[in-house]
Coordinates of C-alpha atoms in Angstrom, one line a residue:
M1 CA -2.9 2.9 25.4
R2 CA -3.0 -0.1 27.6
S3 CA 0.3 -1.5 28.9
D4 CA -0.6 -5.2 28.9
L5 CA -0.1 -5.5 25.2
R6 CA 1.1 -8.8 23.9
I7 CA 4.2 -8.6 21.7
A8 CA 5.9 -11.4 19.8
I9 CA 9.5 -11.0 18.9
V10 CA 10.5 -13.1 15.8
A11 CA 14.3 -13.5 15.7
N12 CA 16.9 -15.9 14.4
E13 CA 18.0 -18.2 17.2
K14 CA 21.6 -16.9 16.9
R15 CA 20.4 -13.2 16.9
G16 CA 17.8 -13.3 19.7
D17 CA 18.5 -10.4 22.0
G18 CA 17.2 -11.0 25.5
N19 CA 17.7 -7.4 26.3
I20 CA 14.8 -6.4 24.0
E21 CA 12.5 -8.8 25.8
L22 CA 13.5 -7.4 29.2
R23 CA 13.0 -3.8 28.1
L24 CA 9.6 -4.5 26.7
Q25 CA 8.6 -6.3 29.9
S26 CA 9.7 -3.3 31.9
K27 CA 6.9 -1.4 30.1
G28 CA 4.4 -3.9 31.2
Y29 CA 4.2 -5.7 27.8
Q30 CA 3.7 -9.5 27.7
V31 CA 6.5 -10.8 25.5
V32 CA 7.2 -14.0 23.8
T33 CA 10.3 -14.7 21.6
L34 CA 9.9 -17.1 18.7
T35 CA 13.2 -18.3 17.1
T36 CA 12.2 -21.0 14.7
P37 CA 10.2 -20.1 11.5
S38 CA 8.1 -23.2 11.8
S39 CA 6.8 -22.1 15.2
V40 CA 5.9 -18.6 14.3
M41 CA 2.7 -19.0 12.2
G42 CA 1.3 -21.7 14.5
F43 CA 1.7 -19.4 17.5
I44 CA 0.2 -16.5 15.7
Y45 CA -2.8 -18.5 14.4
S46 CA -3.5 -20.0 17.8
D47 CA -2.9 -16.9 19.9
P48 CA -2.5 -13.7 17.9
P49 CA -0.3 -11.1 19.5
D50 CA -1.0 -7.3 19.3
V51 CA 2.3 -6.4 17.7
I52 CA 5.1 -8.4 16.0
L53 CA 8.7 -7.3 16.2
M54 CA 10.8 -9.0 13.5
D55 CA 14.6 -9.1 13.8
L56 CA 15.9 -8.6 10.2
S57 CA 19.5 -8.1 11.1
S58 CA 20.4 -11.2 9.1
P59 CA 17.2 -12.1 7.3
D60 CA 16.6 -15.4 5.7
E61 CA 13.9 -16.4 3.3
A62 CA 11.9 -18.3 5.9
F63 CA 11.6 -15.2 8.1
L64 CA 10.9 -12.9 5.2
G65 CA 8.2 -15.3 4.1
I66 CA 6.4 -14.9 7.4
I67 CA 5.9 -11.2 6.6
R68 CA 4.3 -12.1 3.3
S69 CA 2.1 -14.9 4.8
L70 CA 0.8 -12.5 7.5
K71 CA 0.1 -9.7 5.1
D72 CA -1.6 -12.0 2.6
D73 CA -4.0 -13.2 5.3
F74 CA -7.1 -10.9 5.5
F75 CA -7.5 -11.6 9.2
F76 CA -3.9 -11.5 10.5
S77 CA -2.8 -8.8 8.1
T78 CA -4.1 -6.3 10.7
I79 CA -1.3 -7.2 13.2
P80 CA 1.4 -4.5 13.0
V81 CA 4.8 -5.9 12.0
I82 CA 7.7 -3.7 12.9
G83 CA 11.1 -4.7 11.4
M84 CA 14.4 -4.2 13.3
M85 CA 17.3 -3.9 10.9
P86 CA 20.7 -2.3 10.4
E87 CA 20.3 1.2 9.0
P88 CA 22.1 0.4 5.7
A89 CA 19.7 -2.5 5.1
A90 CA 16.7 -0.2 5.3
E91 CA 17.8 1.6 2.2
F92 CA 17.7 -1.5 0.1
F93 CA 14.9 -3.4 1.7
D94 CA 12.2 -4.6 -0.7
W95 CA 9.1 -2.9 0.9
D96 CA 6.8 -4.1 -1.9
E97 CA 7.8 -7.7 -1.5
Y98 CA 7.8 -7.7 2.3
P99 CA 5.3 -5.1 3.4
L100 CA 6.3 -4.1 6.9
D101 CA 4.2 -1.6 8.8
D102 CA 7.2 0.2 10.2
F103 CA 10.9 -0.3 11.1
V104 CA 13.6 0.7 13.6
T105 CA 17.3 0.4 13.2
F106 CA 20.1 -1.2 15.2
P107 CA 21.4 -0.2 17.7
L108 CA 17.9 0.1 19.1
N109 CA 16.8 3.4 20.6
F110 CA 14.2 1.9 23.0
R111 CA 12.3 5.2 23.4
E112 CA 11.8 5.2 19.7
L113 CA 10.8 1.6 19.6
F114 CA 8.2 2.1 22.3
T115 CA 6.8 5.1 20.4
R116 CA 6.6 3.1 17.1
I117 CA 4.7 0.4 18.9
V118 CA 2.2 2.8 20.3
L119 CA 1.8 4.7 17.0
S120 CA 1.3 1.5 15.0
L121 CA -1.5 0.4 17.2
R122 CA -3.1 3.9 17.2
R123 CA -2.9 4.0 13.4
L124 CA -4.6 0.6 13.2
R125 CA -7.3 1.7 15.5
R126 CA -8.1 4.8 13.5
V127 CA -8.2 3.0 10.2
F128 CA -10.6 0.4 11.5
D129 CA -12.8 2.7 13.6
N130 CA -13.2 5.8 11.4
N131 CA -16.2 5.9 9.1
P132 CA -14.9 5.6 5.6
L133 CA -17.4 8.1 4.2
T134 CA -17.0 11.0 6.6
R135 CA -13.7 10.0 8.2
L136 CA -15.2 10.7 11.6
P137 CA -14.5 8.4 14.5
G138 CA -16.8 5.4 14.6
N139 CA -18.6 3.3 17.2
T140 CA -15.7 2.2 19.3
S141 CA -14.4 5.7 19.7
I142 CA -17.9 7.1 20.3
Q143 CA -18.6 4.6 23.1
R144 CA -15.3 5.4 24.7
A145 CA -15.9 9.1 24.5
I146 CA -19.4 8.8 26.0
E147 CA -18.1 6.6 28.8
Q148 CA -15.6 9.3 29.7
T149 CA -18.3 12.0 30.0
V150 CA -20.6 10.1 32.4
G151 CA -20.9 12.1 35.6
K152 CA -19.4 15.2 34.1
P153 CA -21.1 18.5 33.1
M154 CA -21.1 17.5 29.5
A155 CA -23.8 16.8 26.9
V156 CA -24.0 13.8 24.5
C157 CA -25.9 14.9 21.4
Y158 CA -27.3 12.5 18.9
V159 CA -28.0 13.9 15.4
D160 CA -30.3 12.4 12.8
I161 CA -31.4 13.7 9.4
N162 CA -35.2 13.9 8.8
H163 CA -36.4 12.3 5.6
F164 CA -33.0 11.2 4.6
K165 CA -34.2 7.8 3.3
Q166 CA -36.7 9.4 0.9
Y167 CA -34.1 11.8 -0.3
N168 CA -31.7 8.9 -1.0
D169 CA -34.5 7.0 -2.8
V170 CA -35.3 10.0 -5.1
Y171 CA -31.9 11.5 -5.7
G172 CA -29.6 8.5 -5.4
F173 CA -26.9 7.3 -3.1
A174 CA -24.2 9.6 -4.5
H175 CA -26.3 12.7 -3.5
G176 CA -27.1 11.0 -0.2
D177 CA -23.5 10.4 0.6
E178 CA -22.7 14.1 -0.1
V179 CA -25.4 15.1 2.4
L180 CA -23.7 12.8 5.0
R181 CA -20.3 14.3 4.3
M182 CA -21.7 17.8 4.5
L183 CA -23.4 17.2 7.8
G184 CA -20.2 15.6 9.1
R185 CA -18.2 18.7 8.2
I186 CA -20.8 21.1 9.6
M187 CA -21.0 19.2 12.9
S188 CA -17.2 18.9 13.2
N189 CA -16.7 22.6 12.6
A190 CA -19.4 23.6 15.1
V191 CA -17.8 21.4 17.7
K192 CA -14.4 22.9 17.0
D193 CA -15.9 26.4 17.3
A194 CA -17.1 25.5 20.8
G195 CA -13.4 24.9 21.7
D196 CA -13.7 21.5 23.3
G197 CA -15.6 18.4 22.2
F198 CA -15.9 15.3 20.1
A199 CA -17.6 14.5 16.8
G200 CA -18.4 11.0 15.6
H201 CA -20.4 9.1 12.9
I202 CA -22.4 6.1 14.2
G203 CA -23.3 5.1 10.6
G204 CA -25.9 6.0 8.0
D205 CA -27.5 9.3 9.0
D206 CA -26.8 9.0 12.7
F207 CA -24.1 11.2 14.2
V208 CA -22.9 12.1 17.7
F209 CA -21.2 15.1 19.1
I210 CA -20.1 15.8 22.7
V211 CA -19.5 19.2 24.1
P212 CA -19.7 20.9 27.6
F213 CA -23.4 21.1 28.5
D214 CA -23.4 24.9 28.6
Q215 CA -22.3 24.9 24.9
A216 CA -24.7 22.2 23.7
E217 CA -27.7 24.4 22.6
V218 CA -25.4 26.9 20.9
V219 CA -23.6 24.1 19.0
A220 CA -26.9 22.4 18.1
G221 CA -28.3 25.8 16.9
R222 CA -25.3 26.4 14.8
I223 CA -25.5 22.9 13.2
I224 CA -29.2 23.5 12.4
A225 CA -28.6 26.9 10.9
N226 CA -25.7 25.8 8.7
F227 CA -27.4 22.6 7.6
T228 CA -30.6 24.5 6.7
A229 CA -28.6 27.0 4.6
V230 CA -26.7 24.4 2.7
V231 CA -29.4 21.8 2.3
S232 CA -31.7 24.3 0.6
E233 CA -29.2 24.2 -2.4
L234 CA -30.1 20.6 -2.9
F235 CA -33.7 21.3 -4.0
N236 CA -35.1 23.2 -6.9
E237 CA -37.0 26.5 -6.6
E238 CA -40.4 24.8 -6.7
E239 CA -39.5 22.3 -4.0
K240 CA -38.1 25.1 -1.8
R241 CA -41.2 27.2 -2.4
N242 CA -43.5 24.3 -1.6
G243 CA -41.5 23.1 1.3
F244 CA -41.6 19.5 0.1
F245 CA -40.4 17.1 -2.6
L246 CA -42.3 14.2 -4.2
A247 CA -41.3 10.6 -3.3
H248 CA -43.1 7.2 -3.2
D249 CA -44.0 5.2 -0.1
R250 CA -43.4 1.4 0.2
K251 CA -46.7 0.8 -1.6
G252 CA -45.7 2.9 -4.5
N253 CA -48.0 5.8 -3.6
E254 CA -46.8 9.3 -4.3
E255 CA -46.3 11.4 -1.2
K256 CA -45.2 14.9 -0.3
V257 CA -42.1 14.7 1.8
P258 CA -40.9 17.7 3.9
L259 CA -37.4 19.0 3.0
M260 CA -34.6 17.5 5.0
G261 CA -33.7 18.8 8.4
V262 CA -31.8 17.6 11.5
A263 CA -33.2 16.3 14.8
I264 CA -30.8 16.6 17.7
A265 CA -31.3 14.9 21.1
I266 CA -29.2 16.6 23.9
V267 CA -28.5 14.3 26.9
P268 CA -26.8 15.9 30.0
T269 CA -24.4 13.4 31.4
D270 CA -24.1 14.6 35.0
S271 CA -27.6 13.4 35.8
P272 CA -27.8 10.8 38.6
K273 CA -29.8 8.6 36.3
I274 CA -27.1 8.5 33.7
G275 CA -24.7 6.0 35.1
H276 CA -23.8 4.0 31.9
Y277 CA -23.2 4.4 28.2
A278 CA -26.4 2.4 27.4
K279 CA -28.6 4.7 29.4
V280 CA -27.3 7.7 27.4
A281 CA -28.4 6.0 24.2
E282 CA -31.8 5.1 25.7
V283 CA -32.6 8.6 26.7
A284 CA -31.3 10.0 23.4
A285 CA -33.7 7.6 21.5
E286 CA -36.6 9.0 23.5
L287 CA -35.6 12.6 22.8
K288 CA -34.9 12.0 19.1
T289 CA -38.4 10.6 18.7
L290 CA -39.8 13.9 20.1
A291 CA -37.5 16.0 17.9
K292 CA -38.5 14.2 14.7
Q293 CA -42.2 14.7 15.3
S294 CA -42.0 18.3 14.1
H295 CA -40.5 17.2 10.7
K296 CA -38.4 20.4 10.9
S297 CA -34.9 21.0 12.3
C298 CA -34.9 21.2 16.0
F299 CA -33.2 20.0 19.2
V300 CA -34.7 18.6 22.4
V301 CA -32.9 18.9 25.7
D302 CA -33.5 16.4 28.5
R303 CA -34.5 18.7 31.4
R304 CA -36.2 16.1 33.5
K305 CA -35.3 16.0 37.2
Y306 CA -34.9 12.3 38.1

């Protein structure tokens, strides 16, 4: 969590506590204190802070209205608002009318306040980054995880489902979504079994997992085996016997589509040529094209010596 966070303290002029500002600045936070209700929204609209601390020790309607205004605004509602109030007031506070994200009580325990600030931001980051379907970390977390592996004996592995679009077209989005959830679970469990790693969902039928390089092929093999076993239950006996299901191409012609499988591209990240996140994705795209040519589940490892 970066330490240059920008925090706005909203407090009645008579109750403003300079000590709070100093303690926050001692943590490296940039702090501004706003004491007049009319200045608060203008400041936030022109230069939104990362977190708002609101002194509710003697709340008035103008300050309480700021909470509602922020939370009714689809853009600014994402800014965490942490209330500071006397402990007895918390019991009777109208949480529905004034939807705070968290609160601390006076006298302030600054260690608790710092923790609440960090947790609020982390909670917000998870909510916005995780894929709503699989609940796996999304693109921001994936990029960060990949950047942390560059130069280390790790492997970034891109996973893609063969013939997922045709399956979605024939069987519908509800069944397609279940396939994505299933692959997310299978992949996460395989990574956990490896003991150390990361699993994320880029979107659609594109996933990423990261494990130590010496575990990559084992994990990929486990994902393929488990996906193959489970996916067979999605097709009827005739389709399984034939090894294909019937779909239609863009021109409306009937075609025989192989049963779904997974293609996995394994990119070692300690190669001299892998010096940036974008290069990992570029190499993975090449490998995934090779893996998908077989139309069956398989993985391809980049073993080139650059």
